[in-house]
Short mmCIF file of N, CA, C and O in Angstrom, two decimals:
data_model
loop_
_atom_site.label_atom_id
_atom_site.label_comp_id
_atom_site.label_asym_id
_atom_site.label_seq_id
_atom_site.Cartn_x
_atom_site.Cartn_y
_atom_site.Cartn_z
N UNK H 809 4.53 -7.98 -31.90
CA UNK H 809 4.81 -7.30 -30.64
C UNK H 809 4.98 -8.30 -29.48
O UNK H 809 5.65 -7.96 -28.50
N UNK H 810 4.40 -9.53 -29.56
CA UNK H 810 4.47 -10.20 -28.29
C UNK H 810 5.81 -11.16 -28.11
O UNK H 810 6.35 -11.45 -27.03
N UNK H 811 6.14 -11.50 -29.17
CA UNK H 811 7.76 -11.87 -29.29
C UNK H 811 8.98 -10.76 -28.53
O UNK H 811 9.87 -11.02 -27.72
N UNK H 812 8.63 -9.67 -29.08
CA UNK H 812 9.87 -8.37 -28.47
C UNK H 812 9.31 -8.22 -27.12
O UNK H 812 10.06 -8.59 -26.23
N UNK H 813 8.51 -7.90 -26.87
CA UNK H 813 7.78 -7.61 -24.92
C UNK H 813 8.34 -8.95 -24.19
O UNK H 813 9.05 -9.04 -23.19
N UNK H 814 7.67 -10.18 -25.20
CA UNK H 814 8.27 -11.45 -24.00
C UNK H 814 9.75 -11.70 -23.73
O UNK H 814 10.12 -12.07 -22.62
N UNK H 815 10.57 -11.49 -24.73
CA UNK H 815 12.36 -11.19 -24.83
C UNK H 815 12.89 -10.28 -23.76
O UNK H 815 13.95 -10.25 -23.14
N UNK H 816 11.46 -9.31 -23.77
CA UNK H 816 12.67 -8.07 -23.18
C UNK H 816 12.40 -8.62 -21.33
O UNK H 816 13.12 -8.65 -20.33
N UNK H 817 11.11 -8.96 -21.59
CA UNK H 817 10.23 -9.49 -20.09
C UNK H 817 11.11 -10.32 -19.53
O UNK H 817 11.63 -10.14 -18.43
N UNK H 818 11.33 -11.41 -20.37
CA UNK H 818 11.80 -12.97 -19.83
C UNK H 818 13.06 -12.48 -19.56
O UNK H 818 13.58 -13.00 -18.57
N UNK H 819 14.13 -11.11 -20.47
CA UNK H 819 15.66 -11.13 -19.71
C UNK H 819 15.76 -10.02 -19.23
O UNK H 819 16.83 -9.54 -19.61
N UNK H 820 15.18 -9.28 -18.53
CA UNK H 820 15.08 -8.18 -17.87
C UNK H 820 14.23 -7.93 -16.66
O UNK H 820 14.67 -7.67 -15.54
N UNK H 821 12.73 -8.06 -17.06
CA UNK H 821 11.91 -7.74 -16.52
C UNK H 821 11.79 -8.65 -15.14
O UNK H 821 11.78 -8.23 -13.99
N UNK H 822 11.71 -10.07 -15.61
CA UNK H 822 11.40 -11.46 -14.60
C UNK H 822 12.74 -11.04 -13.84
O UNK H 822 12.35 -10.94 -12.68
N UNK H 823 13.74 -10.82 -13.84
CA UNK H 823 14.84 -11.00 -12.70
C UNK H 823 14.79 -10.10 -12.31
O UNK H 823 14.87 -10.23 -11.09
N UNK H 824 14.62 -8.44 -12.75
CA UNK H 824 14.11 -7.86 -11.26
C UNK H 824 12.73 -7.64 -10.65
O UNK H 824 12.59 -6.99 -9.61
N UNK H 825 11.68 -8.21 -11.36
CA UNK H 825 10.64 -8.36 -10.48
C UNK H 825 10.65 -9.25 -9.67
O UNK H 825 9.96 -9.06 -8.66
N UNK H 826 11.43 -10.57 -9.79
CA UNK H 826 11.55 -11.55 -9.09
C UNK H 826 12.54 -11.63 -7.96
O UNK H 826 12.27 -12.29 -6.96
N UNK H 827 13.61 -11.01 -8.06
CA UNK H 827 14.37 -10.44 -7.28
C UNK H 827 13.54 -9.52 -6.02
O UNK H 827 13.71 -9.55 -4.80
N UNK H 828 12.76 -8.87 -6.70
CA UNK H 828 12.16 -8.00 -5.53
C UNK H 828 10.39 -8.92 -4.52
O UNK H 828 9.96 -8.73 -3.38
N UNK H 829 9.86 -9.86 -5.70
CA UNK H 829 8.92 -10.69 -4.59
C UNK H 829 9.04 -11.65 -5.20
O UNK H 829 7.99 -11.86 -5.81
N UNK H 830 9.75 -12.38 -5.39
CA UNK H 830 10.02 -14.01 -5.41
C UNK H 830 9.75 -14.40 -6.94
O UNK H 830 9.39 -13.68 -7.87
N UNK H 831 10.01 -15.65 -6.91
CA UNK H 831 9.24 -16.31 -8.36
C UNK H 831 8.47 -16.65 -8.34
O UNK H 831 7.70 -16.22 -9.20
N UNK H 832 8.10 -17.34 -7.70
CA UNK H 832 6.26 -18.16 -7.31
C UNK H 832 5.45 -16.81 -7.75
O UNK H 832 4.58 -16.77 -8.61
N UNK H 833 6.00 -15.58 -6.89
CA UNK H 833 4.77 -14.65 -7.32
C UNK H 833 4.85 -13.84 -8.03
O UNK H 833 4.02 -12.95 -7.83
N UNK H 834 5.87 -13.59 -9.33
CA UNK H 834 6.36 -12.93 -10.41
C UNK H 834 5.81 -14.35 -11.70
O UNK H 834 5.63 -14.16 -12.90
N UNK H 835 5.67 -15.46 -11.07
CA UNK H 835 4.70 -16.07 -11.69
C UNK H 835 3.44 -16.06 -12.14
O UNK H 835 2.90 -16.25 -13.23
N UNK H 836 3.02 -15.74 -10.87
CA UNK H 836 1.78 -15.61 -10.34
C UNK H 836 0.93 -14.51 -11.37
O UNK H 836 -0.11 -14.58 -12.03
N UNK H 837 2.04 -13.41 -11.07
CA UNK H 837 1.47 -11.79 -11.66
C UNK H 837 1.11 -11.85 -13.10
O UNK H 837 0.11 -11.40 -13.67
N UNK H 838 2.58 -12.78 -13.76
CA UNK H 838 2.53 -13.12 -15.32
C UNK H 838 0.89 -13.83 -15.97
O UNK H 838 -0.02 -13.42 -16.69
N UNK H 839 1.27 -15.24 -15.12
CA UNK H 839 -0.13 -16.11 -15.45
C UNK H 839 -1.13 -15.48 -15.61
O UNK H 839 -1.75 -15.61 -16.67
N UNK H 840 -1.76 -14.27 -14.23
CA UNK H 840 -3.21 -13.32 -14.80
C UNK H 840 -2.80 -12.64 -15.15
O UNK H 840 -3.31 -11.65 -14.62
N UNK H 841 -1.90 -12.27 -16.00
CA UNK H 841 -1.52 -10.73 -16.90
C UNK H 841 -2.33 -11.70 -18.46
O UNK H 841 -3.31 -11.48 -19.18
N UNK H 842 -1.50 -12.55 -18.40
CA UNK H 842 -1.77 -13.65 -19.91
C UNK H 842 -3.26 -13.89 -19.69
O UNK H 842 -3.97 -12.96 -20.06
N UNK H 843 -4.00 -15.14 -19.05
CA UNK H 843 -4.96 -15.61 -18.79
C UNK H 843 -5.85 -14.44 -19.14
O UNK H 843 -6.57 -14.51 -20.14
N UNK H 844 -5.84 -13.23 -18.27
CA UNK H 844 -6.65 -12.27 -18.11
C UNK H 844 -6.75 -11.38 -20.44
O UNK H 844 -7.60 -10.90 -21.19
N UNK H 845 -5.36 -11.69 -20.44
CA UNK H 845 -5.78 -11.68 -22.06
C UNK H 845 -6.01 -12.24 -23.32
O UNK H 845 -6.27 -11.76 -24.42
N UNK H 846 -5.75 -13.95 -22.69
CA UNK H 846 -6.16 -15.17 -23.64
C UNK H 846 -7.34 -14.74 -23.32
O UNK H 846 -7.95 -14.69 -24.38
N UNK H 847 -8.38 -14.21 -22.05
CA UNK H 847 -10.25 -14.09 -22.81
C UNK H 847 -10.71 -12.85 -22.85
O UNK H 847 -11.78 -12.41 -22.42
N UNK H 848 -9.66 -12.20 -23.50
CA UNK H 848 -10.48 -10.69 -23.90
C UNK H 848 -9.79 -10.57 -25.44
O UNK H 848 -9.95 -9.46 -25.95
N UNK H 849 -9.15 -11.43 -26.16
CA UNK H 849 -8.44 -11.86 -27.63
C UNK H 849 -9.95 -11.30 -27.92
O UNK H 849 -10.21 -10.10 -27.96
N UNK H 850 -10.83 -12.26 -28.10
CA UNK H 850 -11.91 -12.45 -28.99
C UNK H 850 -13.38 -11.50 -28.55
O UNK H 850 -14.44 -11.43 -29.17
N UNK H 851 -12.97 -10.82 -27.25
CA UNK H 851 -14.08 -9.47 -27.15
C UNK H 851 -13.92 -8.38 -27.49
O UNK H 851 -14.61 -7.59 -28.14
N UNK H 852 -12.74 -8.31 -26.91
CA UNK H 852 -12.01 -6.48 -27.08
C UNK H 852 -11.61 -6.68 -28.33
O UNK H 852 -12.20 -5.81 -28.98
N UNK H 853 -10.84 -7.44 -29.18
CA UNK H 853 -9.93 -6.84 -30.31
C UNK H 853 -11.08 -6.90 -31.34
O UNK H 853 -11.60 -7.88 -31.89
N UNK H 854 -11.37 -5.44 -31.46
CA UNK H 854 -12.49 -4.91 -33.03
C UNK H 854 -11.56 -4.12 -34.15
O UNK H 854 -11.71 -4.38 -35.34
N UNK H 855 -10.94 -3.51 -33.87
CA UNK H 855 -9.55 -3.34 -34.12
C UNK H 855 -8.03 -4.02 -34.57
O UNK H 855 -7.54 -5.07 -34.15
N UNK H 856 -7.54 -3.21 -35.43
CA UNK H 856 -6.04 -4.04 -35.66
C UNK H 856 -5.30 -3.42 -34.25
O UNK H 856 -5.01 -4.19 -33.33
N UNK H 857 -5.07 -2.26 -34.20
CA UNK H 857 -4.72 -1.92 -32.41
C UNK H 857 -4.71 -2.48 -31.62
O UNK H 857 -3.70 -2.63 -30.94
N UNK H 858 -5.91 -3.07 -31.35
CA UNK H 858 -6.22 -3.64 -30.29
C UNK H 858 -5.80 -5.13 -30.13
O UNK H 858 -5.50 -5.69 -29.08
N UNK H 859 -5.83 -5.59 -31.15
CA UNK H 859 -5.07 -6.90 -31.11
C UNK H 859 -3.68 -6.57 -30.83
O UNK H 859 -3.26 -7.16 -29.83
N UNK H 860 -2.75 -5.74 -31.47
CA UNK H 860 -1.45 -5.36 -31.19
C UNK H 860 -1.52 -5.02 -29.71
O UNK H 860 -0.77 -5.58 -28.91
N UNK H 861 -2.09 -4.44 -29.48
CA UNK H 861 -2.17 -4.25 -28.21
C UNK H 861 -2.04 -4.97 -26.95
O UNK H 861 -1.21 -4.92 -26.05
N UNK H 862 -3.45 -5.90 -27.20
CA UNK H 862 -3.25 -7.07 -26.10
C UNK H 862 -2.12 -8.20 -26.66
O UNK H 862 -1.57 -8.66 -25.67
N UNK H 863 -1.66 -8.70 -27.68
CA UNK H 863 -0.99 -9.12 -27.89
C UNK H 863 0.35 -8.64 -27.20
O UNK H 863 1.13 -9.52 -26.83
N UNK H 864 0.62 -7.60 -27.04
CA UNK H 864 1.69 -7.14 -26.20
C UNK H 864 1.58 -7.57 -25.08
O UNK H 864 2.32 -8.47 -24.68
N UNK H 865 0.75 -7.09 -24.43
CA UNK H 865 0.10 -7.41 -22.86
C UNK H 865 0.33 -8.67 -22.62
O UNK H 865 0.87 -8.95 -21.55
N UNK H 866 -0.05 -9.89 -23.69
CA UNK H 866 0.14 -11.12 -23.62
C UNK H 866 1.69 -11.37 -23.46
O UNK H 866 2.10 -11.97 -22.47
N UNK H 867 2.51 -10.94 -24.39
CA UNK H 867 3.89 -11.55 -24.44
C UNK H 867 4.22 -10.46 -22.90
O UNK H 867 4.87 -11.40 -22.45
N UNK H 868 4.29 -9.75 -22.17
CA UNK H 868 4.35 -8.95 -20.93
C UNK H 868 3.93 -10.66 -19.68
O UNK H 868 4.71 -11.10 -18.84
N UNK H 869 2.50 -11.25 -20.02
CA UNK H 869 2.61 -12.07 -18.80
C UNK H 869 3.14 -12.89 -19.01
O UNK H 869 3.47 -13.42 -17.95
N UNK H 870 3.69 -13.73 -20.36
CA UNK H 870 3.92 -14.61 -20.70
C UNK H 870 5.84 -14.39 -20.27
O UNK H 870 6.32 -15.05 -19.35
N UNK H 871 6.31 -13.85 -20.72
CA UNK H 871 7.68 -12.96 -20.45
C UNK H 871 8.01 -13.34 -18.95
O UNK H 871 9.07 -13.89 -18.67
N UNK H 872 6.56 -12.84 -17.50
CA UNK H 872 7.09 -12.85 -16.98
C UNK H 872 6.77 -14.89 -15.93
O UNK H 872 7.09 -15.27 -14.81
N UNK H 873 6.12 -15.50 -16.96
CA UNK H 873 5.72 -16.61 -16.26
C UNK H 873 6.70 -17.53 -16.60
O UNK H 873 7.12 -18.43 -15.88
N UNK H 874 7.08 -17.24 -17.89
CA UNK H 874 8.12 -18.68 -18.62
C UNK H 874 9.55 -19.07 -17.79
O UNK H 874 9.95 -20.12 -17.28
N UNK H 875 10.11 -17.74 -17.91
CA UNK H 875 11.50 -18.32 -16.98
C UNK H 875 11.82 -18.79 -15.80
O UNK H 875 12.94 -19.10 -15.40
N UNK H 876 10.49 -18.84 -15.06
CA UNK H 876 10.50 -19.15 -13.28
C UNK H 876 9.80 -21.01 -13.89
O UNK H 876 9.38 -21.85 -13.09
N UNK H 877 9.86 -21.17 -15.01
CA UNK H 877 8.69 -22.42 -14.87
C UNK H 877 9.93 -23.67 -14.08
O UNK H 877 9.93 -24.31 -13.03
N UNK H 878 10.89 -23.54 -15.24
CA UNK H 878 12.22 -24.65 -15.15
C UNK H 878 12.56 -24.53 -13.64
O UNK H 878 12.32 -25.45 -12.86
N UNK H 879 13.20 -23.21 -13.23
CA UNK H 879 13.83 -23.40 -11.50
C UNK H 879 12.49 -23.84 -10.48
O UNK H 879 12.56 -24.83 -9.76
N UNK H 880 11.54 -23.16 -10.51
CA UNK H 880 10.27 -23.68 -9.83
C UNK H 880 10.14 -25.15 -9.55
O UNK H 880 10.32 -25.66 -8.45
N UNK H 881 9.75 -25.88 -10.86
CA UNK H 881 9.82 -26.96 -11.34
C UNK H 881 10.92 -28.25 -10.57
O UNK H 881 10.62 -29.23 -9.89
N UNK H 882 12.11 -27.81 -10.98
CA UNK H 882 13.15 -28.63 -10.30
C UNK H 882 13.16 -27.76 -9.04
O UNK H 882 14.37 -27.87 -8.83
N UNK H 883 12.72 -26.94 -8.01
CA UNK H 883 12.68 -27.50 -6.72
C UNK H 883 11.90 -28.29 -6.33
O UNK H 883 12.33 -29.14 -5.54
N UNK H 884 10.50 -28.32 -6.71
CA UNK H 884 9.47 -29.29 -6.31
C UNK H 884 9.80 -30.79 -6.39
O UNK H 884 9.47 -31.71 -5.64
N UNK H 885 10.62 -30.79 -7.59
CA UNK H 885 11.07 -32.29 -8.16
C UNK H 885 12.26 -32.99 -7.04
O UNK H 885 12.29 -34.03 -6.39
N UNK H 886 13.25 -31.75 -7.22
CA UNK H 886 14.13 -32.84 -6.31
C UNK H 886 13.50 -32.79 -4.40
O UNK H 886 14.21 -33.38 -3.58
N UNK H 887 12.29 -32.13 -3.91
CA UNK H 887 11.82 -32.49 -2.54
C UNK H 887 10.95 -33.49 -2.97
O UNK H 887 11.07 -34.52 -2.32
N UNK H 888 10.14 -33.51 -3.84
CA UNK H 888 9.19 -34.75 -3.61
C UNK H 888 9.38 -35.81 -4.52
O UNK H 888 8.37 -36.50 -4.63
N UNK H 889 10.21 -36.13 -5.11
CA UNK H 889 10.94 -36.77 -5.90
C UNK H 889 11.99 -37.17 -6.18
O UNK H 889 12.11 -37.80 -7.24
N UNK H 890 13.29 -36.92 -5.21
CA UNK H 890 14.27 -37.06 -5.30
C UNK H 890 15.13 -38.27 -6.17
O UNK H 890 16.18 -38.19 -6.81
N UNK H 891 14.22 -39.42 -5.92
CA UNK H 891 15.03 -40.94 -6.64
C UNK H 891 14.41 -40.47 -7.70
O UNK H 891 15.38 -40.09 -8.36
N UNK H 892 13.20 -40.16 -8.51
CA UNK H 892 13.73 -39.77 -9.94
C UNK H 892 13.23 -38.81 -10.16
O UNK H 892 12.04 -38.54 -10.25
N UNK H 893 14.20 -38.13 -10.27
CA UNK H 893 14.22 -36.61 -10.49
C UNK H 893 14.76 -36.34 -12.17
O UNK H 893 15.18 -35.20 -12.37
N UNK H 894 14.77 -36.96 -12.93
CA UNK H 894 14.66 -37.04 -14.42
C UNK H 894 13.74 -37.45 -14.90
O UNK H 894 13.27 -36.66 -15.72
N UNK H 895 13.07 -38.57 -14.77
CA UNK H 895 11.30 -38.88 -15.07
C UNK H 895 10.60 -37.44 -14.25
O UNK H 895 10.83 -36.50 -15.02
N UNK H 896 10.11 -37.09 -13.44
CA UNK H 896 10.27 -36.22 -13.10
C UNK H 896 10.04 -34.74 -13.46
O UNK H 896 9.12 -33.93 -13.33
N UNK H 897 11.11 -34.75 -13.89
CA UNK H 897 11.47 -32.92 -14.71
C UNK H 897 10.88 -33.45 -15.95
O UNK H 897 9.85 -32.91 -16.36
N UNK H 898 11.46 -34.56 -16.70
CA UNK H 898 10.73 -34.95 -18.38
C UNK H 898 9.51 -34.79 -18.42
O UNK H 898 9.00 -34.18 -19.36
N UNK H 899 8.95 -35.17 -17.64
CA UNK H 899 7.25 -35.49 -17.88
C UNK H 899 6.65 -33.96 -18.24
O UNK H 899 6.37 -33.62 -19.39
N UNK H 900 6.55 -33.36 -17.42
CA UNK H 900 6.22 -31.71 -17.66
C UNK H 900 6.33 -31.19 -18.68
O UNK H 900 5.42 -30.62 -19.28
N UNK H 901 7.58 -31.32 -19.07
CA UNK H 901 8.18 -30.27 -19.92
C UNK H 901 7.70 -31.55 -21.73
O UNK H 901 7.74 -31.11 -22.88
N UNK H 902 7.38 -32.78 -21.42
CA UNK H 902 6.99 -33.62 -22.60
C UNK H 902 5.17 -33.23 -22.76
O UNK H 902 4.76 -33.11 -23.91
N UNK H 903 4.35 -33.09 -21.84
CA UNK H 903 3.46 -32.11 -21.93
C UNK H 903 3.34 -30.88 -22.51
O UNK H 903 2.29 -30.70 -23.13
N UNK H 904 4.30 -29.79 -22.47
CA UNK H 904 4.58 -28.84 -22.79
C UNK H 904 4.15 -29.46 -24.23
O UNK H 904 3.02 -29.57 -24.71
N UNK H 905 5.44 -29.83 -24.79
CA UNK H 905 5.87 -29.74 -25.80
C UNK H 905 4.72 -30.68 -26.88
O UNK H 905 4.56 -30.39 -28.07
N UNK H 906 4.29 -31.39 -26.46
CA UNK H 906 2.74 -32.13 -26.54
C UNK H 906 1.70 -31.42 -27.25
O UNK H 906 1.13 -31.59 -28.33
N UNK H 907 1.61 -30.41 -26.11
CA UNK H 907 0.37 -29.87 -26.07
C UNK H 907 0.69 -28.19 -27.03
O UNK H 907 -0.15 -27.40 -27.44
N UNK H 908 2.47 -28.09 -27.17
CA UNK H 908 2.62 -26.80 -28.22
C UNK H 908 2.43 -27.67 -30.04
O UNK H 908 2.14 -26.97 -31.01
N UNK H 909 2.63 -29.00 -30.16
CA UNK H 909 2.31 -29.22 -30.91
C UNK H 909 1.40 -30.08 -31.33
O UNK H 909 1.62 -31.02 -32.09
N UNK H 910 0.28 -29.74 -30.81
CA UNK H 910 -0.93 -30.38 -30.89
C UNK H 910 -1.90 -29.28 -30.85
O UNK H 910 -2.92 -29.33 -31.54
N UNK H 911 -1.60 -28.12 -29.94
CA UNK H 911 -2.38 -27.11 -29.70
C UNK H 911 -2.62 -26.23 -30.98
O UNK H 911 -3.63 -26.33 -31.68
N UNK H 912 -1.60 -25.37 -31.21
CA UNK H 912 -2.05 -24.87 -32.51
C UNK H 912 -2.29 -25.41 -33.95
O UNK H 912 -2.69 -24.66 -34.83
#
């Protein structure tokens, strides 16, 4: 379930919630939608439901945090960074990718 919610989130949902209060805070909303269910995984789900459940909820904040990361990102980069603004954008996104394969 959290694959189809974050698909439909990330190309639907994020551009008109973001459209209507910005990205920073269609960010914002995503991050404690997720956060708020990365620590209830291991209280609430007693249940197969309930894991389906928040697992949805999860791909819902996650849906709506991912696609604002990149444009966010490169505005900050090219104001406070302008001469390198490729070291820069890399570094972040080499974290990311770091920490997705190291993490699980």
């Amino acid at each position: 379930p959290h694959g189809v919610v974050n698909f439909l989130m990330s190309t639907f949902g994020f551009i008109i919630i973001s459209g209507k209060i910005g990205d920073r805070n269609t960010m914002r909303i995503g991050g404690l939608i997720a956060s708020c269910c990365f620590m209830i995984y291991g209280v609430a789900c007693t249940e197969f439901w309930h894991l389906a459940l928040v697992h949805s909820i999860t791909g819902v904040g996650v849906g709506l945090l991912v696609p604002g990361i990149g444009p966010t990102l490169q505005k900050y980069n090219s104001a406070a960074h302008p001469k390198r603004l490729a070291q820069a954008s890399a570094l972040p996104m080499f974290g990311l990718q770091a920490g997705m394969i190291a993490g699980p």
